[in-house]
Amino acid sequence: MNDATQASAQSYAPDSRNDEVEVYVNGAFFPRDAARVSVFDSGFVLGDGVWEGLRLVKGRLLAVDDHMARLYEGANSIQLDIGMDRDALVGEIWKTLRHNKMEDGAHIRLMISRGVKSTPNQDPRFIVGGATIVIVAEYKQPNAALKARGLKLLTSTIRCSTPDVFDLRLNSHSRLNFIQALIQAINMGADEALMLDDRGFVASCNSTNFFIVRGEELWTSTGSTCFNGITRSKVITLWRDAGKPIFEKDYTLAETYAADEAFVTGTLGGITPVTTIDGRKVGSGTPGPVTAGISELYKAFIGE
């Protein structure tokens, strides 16, 4: 990675072991520079597919049942036949981990497209085989330096879509609007884009879910126009189980600017503080104690 990507909200600690990791493609393994899919694959042609990101921590796939439920619900929504049931697919993930002798500290990207087409077009009836399944397992740990300083966010002009336009719960390969939002943020010197919903309320970030802290209260969006984040859901449950107030509600940028703290959640990064939004300091401008407490709760929950 270069210096620019180290500032990304999706950055991670480099690990030379990844040079030797082999990639699963439809049941076979290939060196990472030899792993290929067809130019006629529907995922390449139109982003027609679904995906999941999972973590391996001390021999456990975190929240694997939740991830599989989300994956199969998304596939069902777009009538994509994965070609195997959940247990079999999880078995292929374990096969990939065993093949690469991985036991801890790995991040797995599971990508499934509708498969190869006879010609590049939209119509799913032009599929000529089964689904394409790719599993990329890499040694990845969150970027500690980024967590220590906190993320810089920029509010994007690009909005999160509503379910009648594009349902973000699908975890689809189609991510162009979020890439556009992130490019806006990068061009303004930020790490990640904060995105609003169609009415102007805070919704999500381009690759993570967003929370603010006001006192001991956690606020996050209603969930109607944000990713169906599994880490987001765990944080809500953990804070509620600790007897602390959590609100899934509509709130504005003005209320966000007045927050004491803010953070984002995601599979790889877990809990990452936010210290600047639109050039304004969040609270003191440093990672705060409530965010640190939530991070400790989450680490204890996953056994990290």
JSON list of N, CA and C in Angstrom, two decimals, residues 123-191:
[
{"chain": "A", "resi": 123, "resn": "ASP", "atom": "N", "xyz": [-29.72, -8.97, -19.30]},
{"chain": "A", "resi": 123, "resn": "ASP", "atom": "CA", "xyz": [-30.71, -10.04, -19.15]},
{"chain": "A", "resi": 123, "resn": "ASP", "atom": "C", "xyz": [-30.10, -11.27, -18.46]},
{"chain": "A", "resi": 124, "resn": "PRO", "atom": "N", "xyz": [-30.62, -11.65, -17.28]},
{"chain": "A", "resi": 124, "resn": "PRO", "atom": "CA", "xyz": [-30.05, -12.81, -16.56]},
{"chain": "A", "resi": 124, "resn": "PRO", "atom": "C", "xyz": [-30.28, -14.13, -17.28]},
{"chain": "A", "resi": 125, "resn": "ARG", "atom": "N", "xyz": [-31.16, -14.17, -18.29]},
{"chain": "A", "resi": 125, "resn": "ARG", "atom": "CA", "xyz": [-31.42, -15.42, -19.01]},
{"chain": "A", "resi": 125, "resn": "ARG", "atom": "C", "xyz": [-30.26, -15.79, -19.93]},
{"chain": "A", "resi": 126, "resn": "PHE", "atom": "N", "xyz": [-29.27, -14.89, -20.08]},
{"chain": "A", "resi": 126, "resn": "PHE", "atom": "CA", "xyz": [-28.12, -15.17, -20.94]},
{"chain": "A", "resi": 126, "resn": "PHE", "atom": "C", "xyz": [-26.98, -15.85, -20.19]},
{"chain": "A", "resi": 127, "resn": "ILE", "atom": "N", "xyz": [-27.24, -16.25, -18.94]},
{"chain": "A", "resi": 127, "resn": "ILE", "atom": "CA", "xyz": [-26.24, -16.98, -18.17]},
{"chain": "A", "resi": 127, "resn": "ILE", "atom": "C", "xyz": [-26.03, -18.36, -18.80]},
{"chain": "A", "resi": 128, "resn": "VAL", "atom": "N", "xyz": [-24.76, -18.80, -18.91]},
{"chain": "A", "resi": 128, "resn": "VAL", "atom": "CA", "xyz": [-24.47, -20.08, -19.55]},
{"chain": "A", "resi": 128, "resn": "VAL", "atom": "C", "xyz": [-23.93, -21.12, -18.58]},
{"chain": "A", "resi": 129, "resn": "GLY", "atom": "N", "xyz": [-23.91, -20.81, -17.31]},
{"chain": "A", "resi": 129, "resn": "GLY", "atom": "CA", "xyz": [-23.44, -21.78, -16.33]},
{"chain": "A", "resi": 129, "resn": "GLY", "atom": "C", "xyz": [-23.94, -21.40, -14.95]},
{"chain": "A", "resi": 130, "resn": "GLY", "atom": "N", "xyz": [-23.27, -21.91, -13.94]},
{"chain": "A", "resi": 130, "resn": "GLY", "atom": "CA", "xyz": [-23.66, -21.59, -12.57]},
{"chain": "A", "resi": 130, "resn": "GLY", "atom": "C", "xyz": [-23.02, -20.32, -12.07]},
{"chain": "A", "resi": 131, "resn": "ALA", "atom": "N", "xyz": [-23.28, -20.02, -10.82]},
{"chain": "A", "resi": 131, "resn": "ALA", "atom": "CA", "xyz": [-22.74, -18.83, -10.19]},
{"chain": "A", "resi": 131, "resn": "ALA", "atom": "C", "xyz": [-21.21, -18.90, -10.12]},
{"chain": "A", "resi": 132, "resn": "THR", "atom": "N", "xyz": [-20.58, -17.75, -10.16]},
{"chain": "A", "resi": 132, "resn": "THR", "atom": "CA", "xyz": [-19.14, -17.65, -9.94]},
{"chain": "A", "resi": 132, "resn": "THR", "atom": "C", "xyz": [-18.90, -17.35, -8.47]},
{"chain": "A", "resi": 133, "resn": "ILE", "atom": "N", "xyz": [-18.08, -18.16, -7.81]},
{"chain": "A", "resi": 133, "resn": "ILE", "atom": "CA", "xyz": [-17.80, -17.98, -6.38]},
{"chain": "A", "resi": 133, "resn": "ILE", "atom": "C", "xyz": [-16.31, -17.76, -6.20]},
{"chain": "A", "resi": 134, "resn": "VAL", "atom": "N", "xyz": [-15.97, -16.64, -5.60]},
{"chain": "A", "resi": 134, "resn": "VAL", "atom": "CA", "xyz": [-14.58, -16.29, -5.34]},
{"chain": "A", "resi": 134, "resn": "VAL", "atom": "C", "xyz": [-14.42, -16.02, -3.84]},
{"chain": "A", "resi": 135, "resn": "ILE", "atom": "N", "xyz": [-13.38, -16.58, -3.24]},
{"chain": "A", "resi": 135, "resn": "ILE", "atom": "CA", "xyz": [-13.09, -16.35, -1.83]},
{"chain": "A", "resi": 135, "resn": "ILE", "atom": "C", "xyz": [-11.65, -15.87, -1.71]},
{"chain": "A", "resi": 136, "resn": "VAL", "atom": "N", "xyz": [-11.50, -14.63, -1.25]},
{"chain": "A", "resi": 136, "resn": "VAL", "atom": "CA", "xyz": [-10.17, -14.06, -1.02]},
{"chain": "A", "resi": 136, "resn": "VAL", "atom": "C", "xyz": [-9.97, -13.94, 0.48]},
{"chain": "A", "resi": 137, "resn": "ALA", "atom": "N", "xyz": [-9.04, -14.71, 1.01]},
{"chain": "A", "resi": 137, "resn": "ALA", "atom": "CA", "xyz": [-8.70, -14.66, 2.43]},
{"chain": "A", "resi": 137, "resn": "ALA", "atom": "C", "xyz": [-7.34, -13.99, 2.58]},
{"chain": "A", "resi": 138, "resn": "GLU", "atom": "N", "xyz": [-7.25, -12.96, 3.41]},
{"chain": "A", "resi": 138, "resn": "GLU", "atom": "CA", "xyz": [-6.00, -12.23, 3.59]},
{"chain": "A", "resi": 138, "resn": "GLU", "atom": "C", "xyz": [-5.76, -11.99, 5.07]},
{"chain": "A", "resi": 139, "resn": "TYR", "atom": "N", "xyz": [-4.48, -11.93, 5.43]},
{"chain": "A", "resi": 139, "resn": "TYR", "atom": "CA", "xyz": [-4.14, -11.50, 6.78]},
{"chain": "A", "resi": 139, "resn": "TYR", "atom": "C", "xyz": [-4.32, -9.99, 6.86]},
{"chain": "A", "resi": 140, "resn": "LYS", "atom": "N", "xyz": [-5.28, -9.57, 7.68]},
{"chain": "A", "resi": 140, "resn": "LYS", "atom": "CA", "xyz": [-5.56, -8.14, 7.78]},
{"chain": "A", "resi": 140, "resn": "LYS", "atom": "C", "xyz": [-5.87, -7.76, 9.22]},
{"chain": "A", "resi": 141, "resn": "GLN", "atom": "N", "xyz": [-5.22, -6.72, 9.67]},
{"chain": "A", "resi": 141, "resn": "GLN", "atom": "CA", "xyz": [-5.54, -6.11, 10.95]},
{"chain": "A", "resi": 141, "resn": "GLN", "atom": "C", "xyz": [-5.81, -4.64, 10.70]},
{"chain": "A", "resi": 142, "resn": "PRO", "atom": "N", "xyz": [-6.73, -4.03, 11.46]},
{"chain": "A", "resi": 142, "resn": "PRO", "atom": "CA", "xyz": [-7.03, -2.61, 11.24]},
{"chain": "A", "resi": 142, "resn": "PRO", "atom": "C", "xyz": [-5.78, -1.75, 11.41]},
{"chain": "A", "resi": 143, "resn": "ASN", "atom": "N", "xyz": [-5.77, -0.61, 10.73]},
{"chain": "A", "resi": 143, "resn": "ASN", "atom": "CA", "xyz": [-4.68, 0.34, 10.80]},
{"chain": "A", "resi": 143, "resn": "ASN", "atom": "C", "xyz": [-4.69, 1.04, 12.16]},
{"chain": "A", "resi": 144, "resn": "ALA", "atom": "N", "xyz": [-3.75, 0.69, 13.03]},
{"chain": "A", "resi": 144, "resn": "ALA", "atom": "CA", "xyz": [-3.73, 1.22, 14.40]},
{"chain": "A", "resi": 144, "resn": "ALA", "atom": "C", "xyz": [-3.52, 2.72, 14.42]},
{"chain": "A", "resi": 145, "resn": "ALA", "atom": "N", "xyz": [-2.70, 3.24, 13.50]},
{"chain": "A", "resi": 145, "resn": "ALA", "atom": "CA", "xyz": [-2.43, 4.68, 13.48]},
{"chain": "A", "resi": 145, "resn": "ALA", "atom": "C", "xyz": [-3.69, 5.47, 13.14]},
{"chain": "A", "resi": 146, "resn": "LEU", "atom": "N", "xyz": [-4.50, 4.91, 12.24]},
{"chain": "A", "resi": 146, "resn": "LEU", "atom": "CA", "xyz": [-5.74, 5.58, 11.86]},
{"chain": "A", "resi": 146, "resn": "LEU", "atom": "C", "xyz": [-6.72, 5.60, 13.02]},
{"chain": "A", "resi": 147, "resn": "LYS", "atom": "N", "xyz": [-6.80, 4.50, 13.76]},
{"chain": "A", "resi": 147, "resn": "LYS", "atom": "CA", "xyz": [-7.68, 4.46, 14.93]},
{"chain": "A", "resi": 147, "resn": "LYS", "atom": "C", "xyz": [-7.22, 5.44, 16.00]},
{"chain": "A", "resi": 148, "resn": "ALA", "atom": "N", "xyz": [-5.91, 5.62, 16.12]},
{"chain": "A", "resi": 148, "resn": "ALA", "atom": "CA", "xyz": [-5.38, 6.51, 17.15]},
{"chain": "A", "resi": 148, "resn": "ALA", "atom": "C", "xyz": [-5.69, 7.97, 16.86]},
{"chain": "A", "resi": 149, "resn": "ARG", "atom": "N", "xyz": [-5.66, 8.37, 15.58]},
{"chain": "A", "resi": 149, "resn": "ARG", "atom": "CA", "xyz": [-5.95, 9.77, 15.25]},
{"chain": "A", "resi": 149, "resn": "ARG", "atom": "C", "xyz": [-7.41, 10.03, 14.95]},
{"chain": "A", "resi": 150, "resn": "GLY", "atom": "N", "xyz": [-8.14, 9.00, 14.52]},
{"chain": "A", "resi": 150, "resn": "GLY", "atom": "CA", "xyz": [-9.55, 9.17, 14.16]},
{"chain": "A", "resi": 150, "resn": "GLY", "atom": "C", "xyz": [-9.72, 9.57, 12.71]},
{"chain": "A", "resi": 151, "resn": "LEU", "atom": "N", "xyz": [-10.88, 9.27, 12.17]},
{"chain": "A", "resi": 151, "resn": "LEU", "atom": "CA", "xyz": [-11.18, 9.56, 10.77]},
{"chain": "A", "resi": 151, "resn": "LEU", "atom": "C", "xyz": [-11.61, 11.00, 10.55]},
{"chain": "A", "resi": 152, "resn": "LYS", "atom": "N", "xyz": [-11.31, 11.48, 9.35]},
{"chain": "A", "resi": 152, "resn": "LYS", "atom": "CA", "xyz": [-11.83, 12.76, 8.88]},
{"chain": "A", "resi": 152, "resn": "LYS", "atom": "C", "xyz": [-12.93, 12.47, 7.86]},
{"chain": "A", "resi": 153, "resn": "LEU", "atom": "N", "xyz": [-14.12, 12.99, 8.11]},
{"chain": "A", "resi": 153, "resn": "LEU", "atom": "CA", "xyz": [-15.25, 12.78, 7.19]},
{"chain": "A", "resi": 153, "resn": "LEU", "atom": "C", "xyz": [-15.61, 14.05, 6.45]},
{"chain": "A", "resi": 154, "resn": "LEU", "atom": "N", "xyz": [-16.14, 13.87, 5.26]},
{"chain": "A", "resi": 154, "resn": "LEU", "atom": "CA", "xyz": [-16.73, 14.96, 4.49]},
{"chain": "A", "resi": 154, "resn": "LEU", "atom": "C", "xyz": [-18.14, 14.57, 4.12]},
{"chain": "A", "resi": 155, "resn": "THR", "atom": "N", "xyz": [-19.10, 15.47, 4.31]},
{"chain": "A", "resi": 155, "resn": "THR", "atom": "CA", "xyz": [-20.48, 15.18, 3.91]},
{"chain": "A", "resi": 155, "resn": "THR", "atom": "C", "xyz": [-20.60, 15.29, 2.40]},
{"chain": "A", "resi": 156, "resn": "SER", "atom": "N", "xyz": [-20.99, 14.19, 1.77]},
{"chain": "A", "resi": 156, "resn": "SER", "atom": "CA", "xyz": [-21.08, 14.13, 0.32]},
{"chain": "A", "resi": 156, "resn": "SER", "atom": "C", "xyz": [-22.39, 14.72, -0.19]},
{"chain": "A", "resi": 157, "resn": "THR", "atom": "N", "xyz": [-22.36, 15.20, -1.41]},
{"chain": "A", "resi": 157, "resn": "THR", "atom": "CA", "xyz": [-23.59, 15.64, -2.07]},
{"chain": "A", "resi": 157, "resn": "THR", "atom": "C", "xyz": [-24.39, 14.47, -2.61]},
{"chain": "A", "resi": 158, "resn": "ILE", "atom": "N", "xyz": [-23.77, 13.28, -2.65]},
{"chain": "A", "resi": 158, "resn": "ILE", "atom": "CA", "xyz": [-24.44, 12.08, -3.14]},
{"chain": "A", "resi": 158, "resn": "ILE", "atom": "C", "xyz": [-25.18, 11.42, -1.98]},
{"chain": "A", "resi": 159, "resn": "ARG", "atom": "N", "xyz": [-26.45, 11.12, -2.18]},
{"chain": "A", "resi": 159, "resn": "ARG", "atom": "CA", "xyz": [-27.29, 10.60, -1.11]},
{"chain": "A", "resi": 159, "resn": "ARG", "atom": "C", "xyz": [-27.35, 9.08, -1.11]},
{"chain": "A", "resi": 160, "resn": "CYS", "atom": "N", "xyz": [-27.61, 8.52, 0.06]},
{"chain": "A", "resi": 160, "resn": "CYS", "atom": "CA", "xyz": [-27.92, 7.09, 0.14]},
{"chain": "A", "resi": 160, "resn": "CYS", "atom": "C", "xyz": [-29.28, 6.84, -0.50]},
{"chain": "A", "resi": 161, "resn": "SER", "atom": "N", "xyz": [-29.40, 5.74, -1.19]},
{"chain": "A", "resi": 161, "resn": "SER", "atom": "CA", "xyz": [-30.64, 5.46, -1.92]},
{"chain": "A", "resi": 161, "resn": "SER", "atom": "C", "xyz": [-31.69, 4.85, -0.99]},
{"chain": "A", "resi": 162, "resn": "THR", "atom": "N", "xyz": [-32.94, 5.08, -1.36]},
{"chain": "A", "resi": 162, "resn": "THR", "atom": "CA", "xyz": [-34.07, 4.49, -0.64]},
{"chain": "A", "resi": 162, "resn": "THR", "atom": "C", "xyz": [-34.38, 3.11, -1.23]},
{"chain": "A", "resi": 163, "resn": "PRO", "atom": "N", "xyz": [-35.06, 2.24, -0.48]},
{"chain": "A", "resi": 163, "resn": "PRO", "atom": "CA", "xyz": [-35.31, 0.88, -0.97]},
{"chain": "A", "resi": 163, "resn": "PRO", "atom": "C", "xyz": [-36.06, 0.80, -2.29]},
{"chain": "A", "resi": 164, "resn": "ASP", "atom": "N", "xyz": [-36.87, 1.82, -2.61]},
{"chain": "A", "resi": 164, "resn": "ASP", "atom": "CA", "xyz": [-37.60, 1.80, -3.88]},
{"chain": "A", "resi": 164, "resn": "ASP", "atom": "C", "xyz": [-36.68, 2.10, -5.07]},
{"chain": "A", "resi": 165, "resn": "VAL", "atom": "N", "xyz": [-35.51, 2.69, -4.79]},
{"chain": "A", "resi": 165, "resn": "VAL", "atom": "CA", "xyz": [-34.54, 2.98, -5.84]},
{"chain": "A", "resi": 165, "resn": "VAL", "atom": "C", "xyz": [-33.47, 1.89, -5.89]},
{"chain": "A", "resi": 166, "resn": "PHE", "atom": "N", "xyz": [-32.82, 1.66, -4.75]},
{"chain": "A", "resi": 166, "resn": "PHE", "atom": "CA", "xyz": [-31.81, 0.60, -4.64]},
{"chain": "A", "resi": 166, "resn": "PHE", "atom": "C", "xyz": [-31.66, 0.25, -3.17]},
{"chain": "A", "resi": 167, "resn": "ASP", "atom": "N", "xyz": [-32.00, -0.97, -2.82]},
{"chain": "A", "resi": 167, "resn": "ASP", "atom": "CA", "xyz": [-32.01, -1.39, -1.43]},
{"chain": "A", "resi": 167, "resn": "ASP", "atom": "C", "xyz": [-30.60, -1.75, -0.97]},
{"chain": "A", "resi": 168, "resn": "LEU", "atom": "N", "xyz": [-30.05, -0.94, -0.06]},
{"chain": "A", "resi": 168, "resn": "LEU", "atom": "CA", "xyz": [-28.68, -1.15, 0.38]},
{"chain": "A", "resi": 168, "resn": "LEU", "atom": "C", "xyz": [-28.51, -2.44, 1.18]},
{"chain": "A", "resi": 169, "resn": "ARG", "atom": "N", "xyz": [-29.59, -3.04, 1.63]},
{"chain": "A", "resi": 169, "resn": "ARG", "atom": "CA", "xyz": [-29.50, -4.29, 2.38]},
{"chain": "A", "resi": 169, "resn": "ARG", "atom": "C", "xyz": [-29.06, -5.46, 1.51]},
{"chain": "A", "resi": 170, "resn": "LEU", "atom": "N", "xyz": [-29.03, -5.27, 0.20]},
{"chain": "A", "resi": 170, "resn": "LEU", "atom": "CA", "xyz": [-28.66, -6.35, -0.71]},
{"chain": "A", "resi": 170, "resn": "LEU", "atom": "C", "xyz": [-27.19, -6.70, -0.64]},
{"chain": "A", "resi": 171, "resn": "ASN", "atom": "N", "xyz": [-26.33, -5.78, -0.18]},
{"chain": "A", "resi": 171, "resn": "ASN", "atom": "CA", "xyz": [-24.88, -6.00, -0.21]},
{"chain": "A", "resi": 171, "resn": "ASN", "atom": "C", "xyz": [-24.45, -6.39, -1.62]},
{"chain": "A", "resi": 172, "resn": "SER", "atom": "N", "xyz": [-24.89, -5.60, -2.56]},
{"chain": "A", "resi": 172, "resn": "SER", "atom": "CA", "xyz": [-24.64, -5.88, -3.97]},
{"chain": "A", "resi": 172, "resn": "SER", "atom": "C", "xyz": [-23.23, -5.45, -4.38]},
{"chain": "A", "resi": 173, "resn": "HIS", "atom": "N", "xyz": [-22.72, -6.06, -5.44]},
{"chain": "A", "resi": 173, "resn": "HIS", "atom": "CA", "xyz": [-21.46, -5.63, -6.03]},
{"chain": "A", "resi": 173, "resn": "HIS", "atom": "C", "xyz": [-21.54, -4.21, -6.59]},
{"chain": "A", "resi": 174, "resn": "SER", "atom": "N", "xyz": [-22.73, -3.74, -6.90]},
{"chain": "A", "resi": 174, "resn": "SER", "atom": "CA", "xyz": [-22.90, -2.41, -7.47]},
{"chain": "A", "resi": 174, "resn": "SER", "atom": "C", "xyz": [-22.67, -1.36, -6.38]},
{"chain": "A", "resi": 175, "resn": "ARG", "atom": "N", "xyz": [-21.58, -0.60, -6.49]},
{"chain": "A", "resi": 175, "resn": "ARG", "atom": "CA", "xyz": [-21.19, 0.34, -5.44]},
{"chain": "A", "resi": 175, "resn": "ARG", "atom": "C", "xyz": [-20.76, 1.69, -6.01]},
{"chain": "A", "resi": 176, "resn": "LEU", "atom": "N", "xyz": [-21.17, 2.00, -7.24]},
{"chain": "A", "resi": 176, "resn": "LEU", "atom": "CA", "xyz": [-20.65, 3.19, -7.91]},
{"chain": "A", "resi": 176, "resn": "LEU", "atom": "C", "xyz": [-20.99, 4.48, -7.18]},
{"chain": "A", "resi": 177, "resn": "ASN", "atom": "N", "xyz": [-22.22, 4.57, -6.64]},
{"chain": "A", "resi": 177, "resn": "ASN", "atom": "CA", "xyz": [-22.58, 5.81, -5.95]},
{"chain": "A", "resi": 177, "resn": "ASN", "atom": "C", "xyz": [-21.71, 6.03, -4.71]},
{"chain": "A", "resi": 178, "resn": "PHE", "atom": "N", "xyz": [-21.34, 4.95, -4.02]},
{"chain": "A", "resi": 178, "resn": "PHE", "atom": "CA", "xyz": [-20.49, 5.09, -2.84]},
{"chain": "A", "resi": 178, "resn": "PHE", "atom": "C", "xyz": [-19.05, 5.41, -3.22]},
{"chain": "A", "resi": 179, "resn": "ILE", "atom": "N", "xyz": [-18.60, 4.88, -4.35]},
{"chain": "A", "resi": 179, "resn": "ILE", "atom": "CA", "xyz": [-17.27, 5.23, -4.84]},
{"chain": "A", "resi": 179, "resn": "ILE", "atom": "C", "xyz": [-17.23, 6.71, -5.21]},
{"chain": "A", "resi": 180, "resn": "GLN", "atom": "N", "xyz": [-18.30, 7.20, -5.84]},
{"chain": "A", "resi": 180, "resn": "GLN", "atom": "CA", "xyz": [-18.37, 8.63, -6.18]},
{"chain": "A", "resi": 180, "resn": "GLN", "atom": "C", "xyz": [-18.33, 9.49, -4.92]},
{"chain": "A", "resi": 181, "resn": "ALA", "atom": "N", "xyz": [-19.06, 9.07, -3.90]},
{"chain": "A", "resi": 181, "resn": "ALA", "atom": "CA", "xyz": [-19.06, 9.82, -2.64]},
{"chain": "A", "resi": 181, "resn": "ALA", "atom": "C", "xyz": [-17.67, 9.82, -2.02]},
{"chain": "A", "resi": 182, "resn": "LEU", "atom": "N", "xyz": [-17.00, 8.66, -2.04]},
{"chain": "A", "resi": 182, "resn": "LEU", "atom": "CA", "xyz": [-15.66, 8.57, -1.47]},
{"chain": "A", "resi": 182, "resn": "LEU", "atom": "C", "xyz": [-14.68, 9.44, -2.25]},
{"chain": "A", "resi": 183, "resn": "ILE", "atom": "N", "xyz": [-14.80, 9.48, -3.58]},
{"chain": "A", "resi": 183, "resn": "ILE", "atom": "CA", "xyz": [-13.92, 10.33, -4.38]},
{"chain": "A", "resi": 183, "resn": "ILE", "atom": "C", "xyz": [-14.08, 11.80, -3.98]},
{"chain": "A", "resi": 184, "resn": "GLN", "atom": "N", "xyz": [-15.31, 12.23, -3.75]},
{"chain": "A", "resi": 184, "resn": "GLN", "atom": "CA", "xyz": [-15.52, 13.60, -3.27]},
{"chain": "A", "resi": 184, "resn": "GLN", "atom": "C", "xyz": [-14.76, 13.84, -1.97]},
{"chain": "A", "resi": 185, "resn": "ALA", "atom": "N", "xyz": [-14.87, 12.89, -1.05]},
{"chain": "A", "resi": 185, "resn": "ALA", "atom": "CA", "xyz": [-14.20, 13.03, 0.25]},
{"chain": "A", "resi": 185, "resn": "ALA", "atom": "C", "xyz": [-12.68, 13.06, 0.08]},
{"chain": "A", "resi": 186, "resn": "ILE", "atom": "N", "xyz": [-12.14, 12.16, -0.72]},
{"chain": "A", "resi": 186, "resn": "ILE", "atom": "CA", "xyz": [-10.70, 12.11, -0.94]},
{"chain": "A", "resi": 186, "resn": "ILE", "atom": "C", "xyz": [-10.20, 13.41, -1.54]},
{"chain": "A", "resi": 187, "resn": "ASN", "atom": "N", "xyz": [-10.94, 13.93, -2.51]},
{"chain": "A", "resi": 187, "resn": "ASN", "atom": "CA", "xyz": [-10.51, 15.17, -3.17]},
{"chain": "A", "resi": 187, "resn": "ASN", "atom": "C", "xyz": [-10.49, 16.36, -2.23]},
{"chain": "A", "resi": 188, "resn": "MET", "atom": "N", "xyz": [-11.20, 16.26, -1.12]},
{"chain": "A", "resi": 188, "resn": "MET", "atom": "CA", "xyz": [-11.22, 17.34, -0.13]},
{"chain": "A", "resi": 188, "resn": "MET", "atom": "C", "xyz": [-10.37, 17.01, 1.08]},
{"chain": "A", "resi": 189, "resn": "GLY", "atom": "N", "xyz": [-9.54, 15.97, 0.97]},
{"chain": "A", "resi": 189, "resn": "GLY", "atom": "CA", "xyz": [-8.61, 15.63, 2.04]},
{"chain": "A", "resi": 189, "resn": "GLY", "atom": "C", "xyz": [-9.20, 14.83, 3.18]},
{"chain": "A", "resi": 190, "resn": "ALA", "atom": "N", "xyz": [-10.38, 14.24, 2.97]},
{"chain": "A", "resi": 190, "resn": "ALA", "atom": "CA", "xyz": [-11.02, 13.43, 4.00]},
{"chain": "A", "resi": 190, "resn": "ALA", "atom": "C", "xyz": [-10.75, 11.94, 3.76]},
{"chain": "A", "resi": 191, "resn": "ASP", "atom": "N", "xyz": [-11.09, 11.12, 4.75]},
{"chain": "A", "resi": 191, "resn": "ASP", "atom": "CA", "xyz": [-10.85, 9.68, 4.69]},
{"chain": "A", "resi": 191, "resn": "ASP", "atom": "C", "xyz": [-12.06, 8.89, 4.22]}
]
